[in-house]
Coordinates of C-alpha atoms in Angstrom, one line a residue:
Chain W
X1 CA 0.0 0.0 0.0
X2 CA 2.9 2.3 1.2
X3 CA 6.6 1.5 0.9
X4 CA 9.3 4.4 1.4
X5 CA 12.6 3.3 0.5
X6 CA 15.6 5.1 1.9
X7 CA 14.0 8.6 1.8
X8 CA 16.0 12.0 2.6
X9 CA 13.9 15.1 2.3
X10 CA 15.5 19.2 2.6
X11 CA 13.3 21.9 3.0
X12 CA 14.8 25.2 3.2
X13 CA 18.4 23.5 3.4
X14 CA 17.5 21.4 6.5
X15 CA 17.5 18.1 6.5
X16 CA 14.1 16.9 7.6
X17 CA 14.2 13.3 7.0
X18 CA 16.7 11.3 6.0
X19 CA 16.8 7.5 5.1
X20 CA 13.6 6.4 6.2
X21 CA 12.7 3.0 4.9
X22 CA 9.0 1.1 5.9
X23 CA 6.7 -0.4 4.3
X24 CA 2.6 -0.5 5.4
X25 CA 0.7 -3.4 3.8
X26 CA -2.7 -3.2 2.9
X27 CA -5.7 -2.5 5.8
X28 CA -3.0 -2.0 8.6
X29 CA -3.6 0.4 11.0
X30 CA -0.1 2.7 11.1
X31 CA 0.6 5.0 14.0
X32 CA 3.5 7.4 12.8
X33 CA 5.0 9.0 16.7
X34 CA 7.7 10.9 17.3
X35 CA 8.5 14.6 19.5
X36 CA 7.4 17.8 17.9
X37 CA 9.6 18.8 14.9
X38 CA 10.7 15.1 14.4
X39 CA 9.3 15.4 10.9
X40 CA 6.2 13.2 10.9
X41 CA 4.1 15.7 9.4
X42 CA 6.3 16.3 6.4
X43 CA 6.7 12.2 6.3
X44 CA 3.1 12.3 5.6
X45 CA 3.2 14.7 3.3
X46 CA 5.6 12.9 1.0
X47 CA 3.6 9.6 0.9
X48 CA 0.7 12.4 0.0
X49 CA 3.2 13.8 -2.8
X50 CA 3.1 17.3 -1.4
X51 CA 6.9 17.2 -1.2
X52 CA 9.1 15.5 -3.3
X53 CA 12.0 13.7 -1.4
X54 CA 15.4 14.8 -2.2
X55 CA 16.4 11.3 -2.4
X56 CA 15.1 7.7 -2.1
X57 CA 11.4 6.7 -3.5
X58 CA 8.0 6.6 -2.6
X59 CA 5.2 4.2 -3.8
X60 CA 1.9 4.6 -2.6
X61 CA -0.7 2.1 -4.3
X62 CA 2.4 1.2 -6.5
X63 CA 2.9 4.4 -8.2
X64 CA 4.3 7.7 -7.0
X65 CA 2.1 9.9 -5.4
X66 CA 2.5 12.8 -7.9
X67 CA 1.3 10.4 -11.0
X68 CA -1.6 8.8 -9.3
X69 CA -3.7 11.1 -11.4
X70 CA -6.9 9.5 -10.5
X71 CA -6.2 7.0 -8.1
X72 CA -4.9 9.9 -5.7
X73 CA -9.2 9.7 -5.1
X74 CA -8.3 6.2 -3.3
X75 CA -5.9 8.5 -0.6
X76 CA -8.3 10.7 1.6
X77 CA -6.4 13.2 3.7
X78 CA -7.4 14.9 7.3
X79 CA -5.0 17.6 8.1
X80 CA -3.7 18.6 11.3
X81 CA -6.0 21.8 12.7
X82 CA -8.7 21.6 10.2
X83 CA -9.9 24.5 10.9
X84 CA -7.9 26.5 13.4
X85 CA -9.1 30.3 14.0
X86 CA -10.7 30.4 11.0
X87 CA -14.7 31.0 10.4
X88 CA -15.7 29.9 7.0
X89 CA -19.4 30.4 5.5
X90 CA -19.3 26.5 4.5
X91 CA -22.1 24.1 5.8
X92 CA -21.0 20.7 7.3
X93 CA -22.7 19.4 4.2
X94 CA -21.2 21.6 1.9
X95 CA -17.9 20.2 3.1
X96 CA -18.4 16.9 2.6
X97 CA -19.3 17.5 -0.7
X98 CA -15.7 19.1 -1.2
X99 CA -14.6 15.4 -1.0
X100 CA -16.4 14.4 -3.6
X101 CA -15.3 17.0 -6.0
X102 CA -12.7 15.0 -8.0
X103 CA -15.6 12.8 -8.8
X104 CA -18.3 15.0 -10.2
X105 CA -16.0 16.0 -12.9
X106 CA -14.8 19.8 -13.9
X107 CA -17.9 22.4 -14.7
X108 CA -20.4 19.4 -13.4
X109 CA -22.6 20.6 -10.5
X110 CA -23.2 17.3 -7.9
X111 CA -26.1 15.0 -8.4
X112 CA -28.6 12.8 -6.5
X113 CA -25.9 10.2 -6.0
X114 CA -23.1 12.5 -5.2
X115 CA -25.6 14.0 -2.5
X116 CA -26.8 10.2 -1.4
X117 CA -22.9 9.2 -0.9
X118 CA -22.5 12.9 1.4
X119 CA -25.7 11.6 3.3
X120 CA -24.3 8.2 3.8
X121 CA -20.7 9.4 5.2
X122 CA -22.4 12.0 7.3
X123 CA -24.7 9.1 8.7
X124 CA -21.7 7.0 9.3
X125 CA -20.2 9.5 11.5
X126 CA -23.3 10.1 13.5
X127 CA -23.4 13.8 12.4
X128 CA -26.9 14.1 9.9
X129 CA -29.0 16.0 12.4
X130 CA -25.7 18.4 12.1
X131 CA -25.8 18.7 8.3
X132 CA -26.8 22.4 7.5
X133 CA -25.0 23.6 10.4
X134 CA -22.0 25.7 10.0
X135 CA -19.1 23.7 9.7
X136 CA -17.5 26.6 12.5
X137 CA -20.1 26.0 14.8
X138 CA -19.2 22.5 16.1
X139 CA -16.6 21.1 18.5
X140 CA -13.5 20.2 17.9
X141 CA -14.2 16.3 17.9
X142 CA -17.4 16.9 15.6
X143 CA -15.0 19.1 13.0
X144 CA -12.6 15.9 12.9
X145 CA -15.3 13.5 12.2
X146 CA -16.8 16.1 9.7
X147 CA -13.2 15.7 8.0
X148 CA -13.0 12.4 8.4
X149 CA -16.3 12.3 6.5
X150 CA -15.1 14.2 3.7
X151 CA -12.2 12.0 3.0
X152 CA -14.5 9.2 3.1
X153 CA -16.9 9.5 0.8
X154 CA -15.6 8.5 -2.1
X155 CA -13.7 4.8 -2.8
X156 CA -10.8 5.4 -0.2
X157 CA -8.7 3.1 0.4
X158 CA -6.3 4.8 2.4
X159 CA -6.6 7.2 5.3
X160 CA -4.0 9.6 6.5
X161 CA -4.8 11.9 9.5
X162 CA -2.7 14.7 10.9
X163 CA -2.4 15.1 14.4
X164 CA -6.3 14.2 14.6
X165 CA -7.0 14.6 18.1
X166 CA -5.4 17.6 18.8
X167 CA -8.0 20.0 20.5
X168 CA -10.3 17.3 21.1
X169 CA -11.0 16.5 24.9
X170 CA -10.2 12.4 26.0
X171 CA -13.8 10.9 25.6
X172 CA -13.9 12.6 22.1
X173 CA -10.2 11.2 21.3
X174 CA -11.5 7.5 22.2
X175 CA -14.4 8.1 20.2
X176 CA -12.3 9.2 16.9
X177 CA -10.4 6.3 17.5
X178 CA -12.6 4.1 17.9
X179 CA -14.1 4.9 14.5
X180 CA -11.0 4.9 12.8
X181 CA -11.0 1.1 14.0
X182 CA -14.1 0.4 12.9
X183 CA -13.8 1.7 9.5
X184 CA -10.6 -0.1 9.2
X185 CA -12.9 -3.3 9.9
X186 CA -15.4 -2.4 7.6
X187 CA -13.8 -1.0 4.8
X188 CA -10.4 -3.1 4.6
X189 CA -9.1 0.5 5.1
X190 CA -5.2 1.3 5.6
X191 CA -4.9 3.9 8.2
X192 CA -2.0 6.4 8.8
X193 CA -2.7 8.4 12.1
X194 CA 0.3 11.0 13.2
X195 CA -0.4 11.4 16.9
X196 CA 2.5 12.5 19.4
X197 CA -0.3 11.0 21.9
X198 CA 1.7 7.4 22.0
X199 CA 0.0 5.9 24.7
X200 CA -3.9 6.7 23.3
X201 CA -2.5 5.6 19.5
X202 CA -0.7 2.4 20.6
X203 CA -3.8 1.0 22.1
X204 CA -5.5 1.2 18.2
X205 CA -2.4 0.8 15.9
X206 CA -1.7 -2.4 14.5
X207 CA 1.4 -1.0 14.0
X208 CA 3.9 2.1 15.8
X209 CA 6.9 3.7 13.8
X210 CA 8.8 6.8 15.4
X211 CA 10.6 9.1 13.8
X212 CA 12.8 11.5 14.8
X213 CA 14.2 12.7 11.3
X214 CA 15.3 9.6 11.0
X215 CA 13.4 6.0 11.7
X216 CA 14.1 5.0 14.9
X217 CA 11.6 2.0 15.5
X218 CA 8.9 0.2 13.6
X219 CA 6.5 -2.6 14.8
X220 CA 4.2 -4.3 17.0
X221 CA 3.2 -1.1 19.4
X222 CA 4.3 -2.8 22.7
X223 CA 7.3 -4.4 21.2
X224 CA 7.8 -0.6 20.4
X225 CA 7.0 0.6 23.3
X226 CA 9.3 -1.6 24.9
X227 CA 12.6 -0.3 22.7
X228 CA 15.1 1.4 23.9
X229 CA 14.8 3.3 20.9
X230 CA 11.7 4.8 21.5
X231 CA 13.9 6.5 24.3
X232 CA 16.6 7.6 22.5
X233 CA 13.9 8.9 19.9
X234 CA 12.8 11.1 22.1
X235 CA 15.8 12.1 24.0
X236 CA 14.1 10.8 27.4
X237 CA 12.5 8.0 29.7
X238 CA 9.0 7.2 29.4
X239 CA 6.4 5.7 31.6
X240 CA 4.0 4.7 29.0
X241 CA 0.5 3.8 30.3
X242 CA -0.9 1.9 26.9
X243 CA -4.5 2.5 26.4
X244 CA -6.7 -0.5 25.3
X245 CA -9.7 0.2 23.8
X246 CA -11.4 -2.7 25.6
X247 CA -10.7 -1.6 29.3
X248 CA -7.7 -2.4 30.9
X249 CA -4.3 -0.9 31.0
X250 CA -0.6 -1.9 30.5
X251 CA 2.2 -0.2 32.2
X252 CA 5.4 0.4 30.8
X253 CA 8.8 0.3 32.0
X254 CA 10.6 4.0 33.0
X255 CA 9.9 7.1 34.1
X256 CA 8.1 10.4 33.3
X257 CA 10.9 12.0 33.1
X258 CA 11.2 14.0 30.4
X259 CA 15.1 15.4 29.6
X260 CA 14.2 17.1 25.9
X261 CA 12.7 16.9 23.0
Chain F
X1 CA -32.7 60.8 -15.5
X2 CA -33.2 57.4 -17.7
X3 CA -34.5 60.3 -20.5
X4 CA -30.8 59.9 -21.2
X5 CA -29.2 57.4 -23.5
X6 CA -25.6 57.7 -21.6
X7 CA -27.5 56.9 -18.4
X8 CA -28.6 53.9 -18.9
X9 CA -25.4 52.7 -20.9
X10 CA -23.9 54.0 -17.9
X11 CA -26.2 51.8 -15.6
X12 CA -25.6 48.7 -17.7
X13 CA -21.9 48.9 -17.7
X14 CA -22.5 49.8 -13.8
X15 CA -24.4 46.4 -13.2
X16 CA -22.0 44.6 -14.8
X17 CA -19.0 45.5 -13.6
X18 CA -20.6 45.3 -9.8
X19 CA -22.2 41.7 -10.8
X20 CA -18.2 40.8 -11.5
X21 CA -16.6 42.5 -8.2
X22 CA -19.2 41.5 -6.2
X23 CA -18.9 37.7 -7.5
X24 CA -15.2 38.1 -7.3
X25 CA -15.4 39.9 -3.9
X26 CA -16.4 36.8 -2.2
X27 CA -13.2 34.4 -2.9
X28 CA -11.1 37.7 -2.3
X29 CA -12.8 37.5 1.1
X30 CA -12.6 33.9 1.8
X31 CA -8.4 33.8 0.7
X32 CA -8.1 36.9 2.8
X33 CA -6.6 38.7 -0.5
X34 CA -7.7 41.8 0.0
X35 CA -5.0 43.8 0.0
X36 CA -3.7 42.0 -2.7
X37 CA -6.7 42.9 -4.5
X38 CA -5.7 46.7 -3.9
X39 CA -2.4 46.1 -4.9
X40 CA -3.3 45.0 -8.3
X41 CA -5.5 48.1 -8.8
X42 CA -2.9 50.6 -7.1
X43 CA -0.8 48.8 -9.8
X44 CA -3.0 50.0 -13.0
X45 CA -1.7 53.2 -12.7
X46 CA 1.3 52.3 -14.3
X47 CA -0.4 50.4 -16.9
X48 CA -2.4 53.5 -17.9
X49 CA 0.8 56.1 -17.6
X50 CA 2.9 53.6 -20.1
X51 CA -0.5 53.5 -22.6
X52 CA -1.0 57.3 -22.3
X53 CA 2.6 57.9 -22.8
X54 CA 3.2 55.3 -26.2
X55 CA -0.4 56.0 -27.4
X56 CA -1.9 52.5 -27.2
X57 CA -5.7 51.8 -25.3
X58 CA -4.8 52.7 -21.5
X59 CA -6.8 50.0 -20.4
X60 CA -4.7 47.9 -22.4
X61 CA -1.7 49.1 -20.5
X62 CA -3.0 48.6 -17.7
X63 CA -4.8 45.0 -18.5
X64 CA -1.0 44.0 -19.4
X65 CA 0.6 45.6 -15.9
X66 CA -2.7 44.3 -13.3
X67 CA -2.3 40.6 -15.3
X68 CA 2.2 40.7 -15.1
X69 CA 1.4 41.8 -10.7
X70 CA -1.3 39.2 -10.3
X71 CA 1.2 36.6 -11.6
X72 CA 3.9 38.2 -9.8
X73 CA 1.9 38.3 -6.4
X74 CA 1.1 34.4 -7.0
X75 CA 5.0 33.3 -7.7
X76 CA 6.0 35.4 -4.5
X77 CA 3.5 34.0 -2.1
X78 CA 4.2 30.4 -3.4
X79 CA 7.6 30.7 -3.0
X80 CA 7.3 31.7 0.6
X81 CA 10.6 32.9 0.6
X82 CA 9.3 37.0 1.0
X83 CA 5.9 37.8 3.3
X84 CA 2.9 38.3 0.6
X85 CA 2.4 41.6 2.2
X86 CA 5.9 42.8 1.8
X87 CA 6.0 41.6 -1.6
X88 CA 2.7 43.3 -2.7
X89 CA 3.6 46.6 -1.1
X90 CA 6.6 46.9 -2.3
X91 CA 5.3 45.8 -6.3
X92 CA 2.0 47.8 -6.5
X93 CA 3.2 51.2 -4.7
X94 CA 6.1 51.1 -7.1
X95 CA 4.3 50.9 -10.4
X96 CA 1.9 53.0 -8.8
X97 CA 4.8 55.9 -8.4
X98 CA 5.7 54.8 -11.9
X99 CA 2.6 55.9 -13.4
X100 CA 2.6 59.3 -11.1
X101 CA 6.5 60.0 -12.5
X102 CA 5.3 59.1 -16.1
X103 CA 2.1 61.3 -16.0
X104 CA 4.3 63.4 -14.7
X105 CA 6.2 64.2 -17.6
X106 CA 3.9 65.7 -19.9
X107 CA 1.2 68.0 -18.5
X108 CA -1.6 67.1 -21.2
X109 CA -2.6 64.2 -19.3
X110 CA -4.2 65.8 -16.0
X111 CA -7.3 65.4 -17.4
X112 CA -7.4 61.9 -18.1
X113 CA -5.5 60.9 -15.1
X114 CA -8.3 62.2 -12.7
X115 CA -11.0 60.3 -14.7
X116 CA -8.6 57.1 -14.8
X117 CA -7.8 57.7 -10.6
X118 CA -11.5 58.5 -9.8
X119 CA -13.2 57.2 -12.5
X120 CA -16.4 58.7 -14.6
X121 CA -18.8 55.8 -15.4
X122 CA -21.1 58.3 -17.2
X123 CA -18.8 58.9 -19.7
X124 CA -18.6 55.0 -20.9
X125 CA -19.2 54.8 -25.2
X126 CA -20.2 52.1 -26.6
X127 CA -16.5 50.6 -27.4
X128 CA -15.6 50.9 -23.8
X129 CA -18.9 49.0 -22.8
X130 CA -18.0 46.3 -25.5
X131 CA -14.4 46.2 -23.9
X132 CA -16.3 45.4 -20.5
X133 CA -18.1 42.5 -22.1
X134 CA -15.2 41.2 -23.7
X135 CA -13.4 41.0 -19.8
X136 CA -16.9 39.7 -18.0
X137 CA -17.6 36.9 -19.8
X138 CA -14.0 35.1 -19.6
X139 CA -14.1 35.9 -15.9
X140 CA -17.6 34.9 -15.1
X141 CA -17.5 31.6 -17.3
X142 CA -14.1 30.7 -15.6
X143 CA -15.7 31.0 -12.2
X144 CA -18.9 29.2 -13.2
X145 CA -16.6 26.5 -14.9
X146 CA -14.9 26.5 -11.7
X147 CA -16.7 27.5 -8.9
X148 CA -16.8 24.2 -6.8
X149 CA -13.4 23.9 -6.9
X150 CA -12.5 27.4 -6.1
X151 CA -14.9 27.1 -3.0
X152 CA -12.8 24.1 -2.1
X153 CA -9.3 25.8 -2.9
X154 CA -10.8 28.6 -0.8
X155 CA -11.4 26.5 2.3
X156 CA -8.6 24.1 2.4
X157 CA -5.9 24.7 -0.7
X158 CA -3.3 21.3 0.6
X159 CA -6.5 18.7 0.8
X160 CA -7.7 20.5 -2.5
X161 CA -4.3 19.8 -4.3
X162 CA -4.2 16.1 -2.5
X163 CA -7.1 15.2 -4.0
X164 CA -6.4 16.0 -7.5
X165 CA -7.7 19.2 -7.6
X166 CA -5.3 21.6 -9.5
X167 CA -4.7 24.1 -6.6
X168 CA -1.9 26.4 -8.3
X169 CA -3.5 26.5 -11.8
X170 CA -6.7 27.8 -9.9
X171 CA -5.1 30.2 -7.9
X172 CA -3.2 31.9 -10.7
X173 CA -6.5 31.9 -12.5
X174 CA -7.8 33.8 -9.5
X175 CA -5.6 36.4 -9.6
X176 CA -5.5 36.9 -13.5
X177 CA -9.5 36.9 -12.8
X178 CA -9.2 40.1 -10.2
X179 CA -6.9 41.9 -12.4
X180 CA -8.9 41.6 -15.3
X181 CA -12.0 43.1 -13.4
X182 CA -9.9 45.8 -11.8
X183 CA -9.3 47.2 -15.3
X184 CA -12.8 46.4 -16.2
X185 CA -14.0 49.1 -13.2
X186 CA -11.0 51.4 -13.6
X187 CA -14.2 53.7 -15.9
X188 CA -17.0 53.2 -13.1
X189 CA -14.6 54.0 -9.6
X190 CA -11.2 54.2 -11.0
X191 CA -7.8 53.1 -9.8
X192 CA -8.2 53.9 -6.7
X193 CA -11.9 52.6 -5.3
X194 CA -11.7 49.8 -7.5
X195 CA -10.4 47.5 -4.8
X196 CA -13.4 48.6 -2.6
X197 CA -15.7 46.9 -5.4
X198 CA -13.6 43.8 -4.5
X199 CA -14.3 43.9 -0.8
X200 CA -17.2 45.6 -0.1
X201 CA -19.8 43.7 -1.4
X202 CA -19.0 40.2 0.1
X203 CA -18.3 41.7 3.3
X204 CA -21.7 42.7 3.5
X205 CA -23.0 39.4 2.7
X206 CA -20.4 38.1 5.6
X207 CA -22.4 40.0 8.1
X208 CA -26.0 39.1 6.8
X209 CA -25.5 35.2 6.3
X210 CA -23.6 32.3 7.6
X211 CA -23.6 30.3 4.1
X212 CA -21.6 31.1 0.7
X213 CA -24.4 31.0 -1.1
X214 CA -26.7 34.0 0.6
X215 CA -23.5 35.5 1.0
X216 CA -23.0 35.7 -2.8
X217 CA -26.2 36.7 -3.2
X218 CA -25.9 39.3 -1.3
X219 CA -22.8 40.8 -2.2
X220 CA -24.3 41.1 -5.7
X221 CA -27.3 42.6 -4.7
X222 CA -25.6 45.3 -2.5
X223 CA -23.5 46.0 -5.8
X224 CA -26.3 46.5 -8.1
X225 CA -28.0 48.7 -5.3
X226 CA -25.1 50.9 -4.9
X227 CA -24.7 51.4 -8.5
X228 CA -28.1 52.6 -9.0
X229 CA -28.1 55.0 -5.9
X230 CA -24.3 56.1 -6.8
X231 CA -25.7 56.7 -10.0
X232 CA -28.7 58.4 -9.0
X233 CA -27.1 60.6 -6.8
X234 CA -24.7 61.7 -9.3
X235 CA -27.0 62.3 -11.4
X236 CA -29.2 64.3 -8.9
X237 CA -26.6 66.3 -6.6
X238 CA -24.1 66.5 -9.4
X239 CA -21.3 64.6 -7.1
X240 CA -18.7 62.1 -8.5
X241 CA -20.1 59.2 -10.0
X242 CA -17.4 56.6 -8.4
X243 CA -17.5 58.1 -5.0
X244 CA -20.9 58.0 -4.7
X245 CA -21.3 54.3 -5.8
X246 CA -18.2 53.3 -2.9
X247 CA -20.1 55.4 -0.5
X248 CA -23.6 53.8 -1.0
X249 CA -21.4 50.5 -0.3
X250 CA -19.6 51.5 2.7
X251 CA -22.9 52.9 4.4
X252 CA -24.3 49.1 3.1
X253 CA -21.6 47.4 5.3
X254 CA -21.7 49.7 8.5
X255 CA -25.5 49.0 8.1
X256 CA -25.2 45.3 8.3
X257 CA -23.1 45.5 10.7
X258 CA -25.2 47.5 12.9
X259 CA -28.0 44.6 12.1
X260 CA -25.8 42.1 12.9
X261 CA -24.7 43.2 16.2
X262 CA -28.4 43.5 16.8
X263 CA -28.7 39.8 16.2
X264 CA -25.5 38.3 16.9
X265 CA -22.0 38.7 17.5
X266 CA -20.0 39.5 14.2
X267 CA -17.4 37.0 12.4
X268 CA -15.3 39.1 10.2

């Protein structure tokens, strides 16, 4: 589904990643941690082709991004902060409909199916009795769902979220993630989640890679949680509590003690 | 006053122009490019000094120096590497003191520069409302052609571009779009109110509705009811035509912002 091989990227004459090398098969959940800066966000946006690695490749759905031409509709995309200080005159419904854009075709206006699909992915997410509010108006939680909508309602196959709980308060978090999960079930969906909340994500993930410019770990999340690279990763000792989804708990080795990063 | 032919060629070039800007004025609103938009206008000032000076069409000169800043305003925000703001200041204000220093050197041209600063819609002809034509249509089929994924562009450019939506090509398009209709109102309000046309009328719409669509309608039918007071007013009071139409706007927007605060608190 997604295989980075050896990948440097240079923005602005700083190296922001450099040799990253993993592979995601299909309908994997992927949690992608690391400490702020540690380039996570811009590893996302080279499997989405908004930047081109200086070196190394990048196959998503066996092409390069930038020449999926219409298969990039396959790959839907929830950024970090959605909608951060800004008001716009868009209803939730209207929005949805953004995602189906690449569908209804240049100069085409949507029709009754187009409409059915935004109906059904609104429905999904438990947010149809929110439809024809504005977008602005809801909570952080609802916005991400609303997002997570959008990128849903065409044939996607594979999900990449930014940061998607940012904002959101912990039963809302749960919630998100708990969908994620389920439409990973349903759907046979691969799922990319960027989260620097390890111990929430490593409780959904079927899989945990951490990068701190370069790739420090990759794999089962408490084999990764367990690695003394995780540490190093973030330049400190950790005393993870892993969250299961299904009750329960599971306490990591360390401390909270937190020397940089 | 319709007795007169020139008044109602002048309120049909008056609607149209306003029907563009006010269309326009809602994705300058919703990319926050207002001030690039007066940049680009500030900017046809030197387009008009270099046609009055080499004796081509003005509006030509200027079409050619509001199209060369839009693209130049969409390279330099791109490339991130100067602020937008900077950039557009520094541009438009110098072909805008280019145009003064040209004007400048001959003295036949006060005339005509105070018609092409402030504009005089009731002196449009025939050709000049023909010329208007000739810019609407390109501009208004573009952003019918276009308008879903504008709206998406304007609320989230990266997921726009993810998706296979071709962000850049749009945004240029944008921009050649608002230079285009500057020139198109430098006869109604001239260089210097045109970029009031460009806000004005969607901000209006901000404060009465919550949805793009009310909003858009609107902004357009604030513009068509300040053209026909401006006009009317002019006509009556003998007072400048593109002064009075800005006005009528401006007292639109403090008006629905008064009803606004009366219902709710404000957004923008």
């Amino acid at each position: 589904m997604v295989r980075l091989d050896r990948v440097d990227l240079i923005l602005d004459g700083r190296e922001v990643l450099s040799g990253i090398s993993m592979a995601l098969m299909p309908g994997r959940f992927l949690g992608l941690i690391g400490p702020n800066g540690a380039g996570k966000t811009s590893c996302l946006k080279v499997i989405l082709g908004v930047h081109r690695p200086t070196r190394g490749t990048v196959r998503v759905l066996g092409q390069s991004p930038w020449e999926l031409g219409k298969r990039a509709h396959h790959i839907g995309y929830v950024p970090q902060r959605s909608l951060a200080g800004r008001w716009a005159p868009f209803s939730v419904f209207d929005v949805v409909m953004m995602g189906r854009v690449c569908c209804i075709g240049v100069g085409r206006r949507p029709k009754a199916r187009d409409r059915q699909l935004v109906e059904e992915s609104l429905e999904r997410m438990g947010l149809s009795d929110q439809a024809q509010r504005p977008v602005g108006a809801l909570s952080g939680g609802q916005v991400q769902r609303v997002m997570i909508a959008r990128a849903m309602c065409r044939k996607t196959s594979l999900l990449i979220l930014d940061e998607p709980t940012e904002g959101v308060d912990l039963p809302h978090q749960e919630r998100l993630y708990r969908l994620l999960k389920d439409l990973q079930a349903e759907r046979g969906l691969t799922v990319i989640t960027v989260s620097h909340d390890v111990s929430m994500l490593s409780g959904y993930a079927d899989e945990l890679a951490c990068i701190n410019r370069t790739l420090h770990v990759h794999g089962d999340p408490r084999e990764v949680m367990e690695s003394h690279d995780l540490g190093r990763a973030y330049s400190c000792e950790f005393d993870f509590f892993s969250h299961h989804p299904h009750g329960g708990g599971h306490h990591h080795h360390g401390h909270t003690h937190i020397k940089g990063g | 006053m319709f007795a007169y032919e020139f008044m109602w060629r002048a309120l049909a070039a008056g609607l149209l122009v306003s029907l563009l800007c006010s269309v326009l004025s809602l994705f300058v609103l919703l990319r926050r490019m207002a001030f690039a938009g007066m940049g680009i206008s500030h900017a046809a000032l030197g387009g008009v000094a270099i046609g009055l000076l080499t004796g081509m069409n003005p509006l030509v000169g200027a079409l050619g120096v509001c199209v060369a800043t839009a693209l130049g305003i969409g390279a330099v925000t791109r490339s991130g590497r100067v602020s937008p703001d900077v950039a557009i200041g520094i541009l438009t204000s110098g072909l805008m003191a280019l145009g003064v220093v040209l004007m400048g050197l001959s003295s036949g041209y006060q005339g005509d520069l105070y018609s092409y600063l402030f504009g005089n819609i009731l002196a449009v002809d025939s050709g000049q409302f023909l010329w208007l034509v000739a810019v609407a249509v390109p501009v208004l089929g573009f952003i019918a052609v276009f308008l879903k994924e504008l709206l998406f562009v304007a609320f989230d450019e990266e997921v726009a571009q993810v998706t296979g939506v071709p962000a850049r090509l749009l945004n240029y398009g944008l921009l050649v779009s608002i230079a285009c209709t500057v020139v198109a109102a430098i006869n109604m309000v001239g260089v210097v109110l045109a970029s009031a046309l460009l806000v004005a009328p969607a901000a209006i719409g901000f404060q009465i509705a919550d949805n793009w669509r009310p909003i858009l309608l609107v902004s357009v039918l604030s513009g068509w009811v300040a053209v026909a007071a401006g006009l009317a007013c002019s006509f009556l009071w003998d007072v400048a035509s593109g002064g009075a139409i800005v006005l009528v706007l401006v007292l639109q927007f403090f008006a629905a912002v008064l009803l606004r605060r009366l219902r709710r608190p404000a957004h923008i």
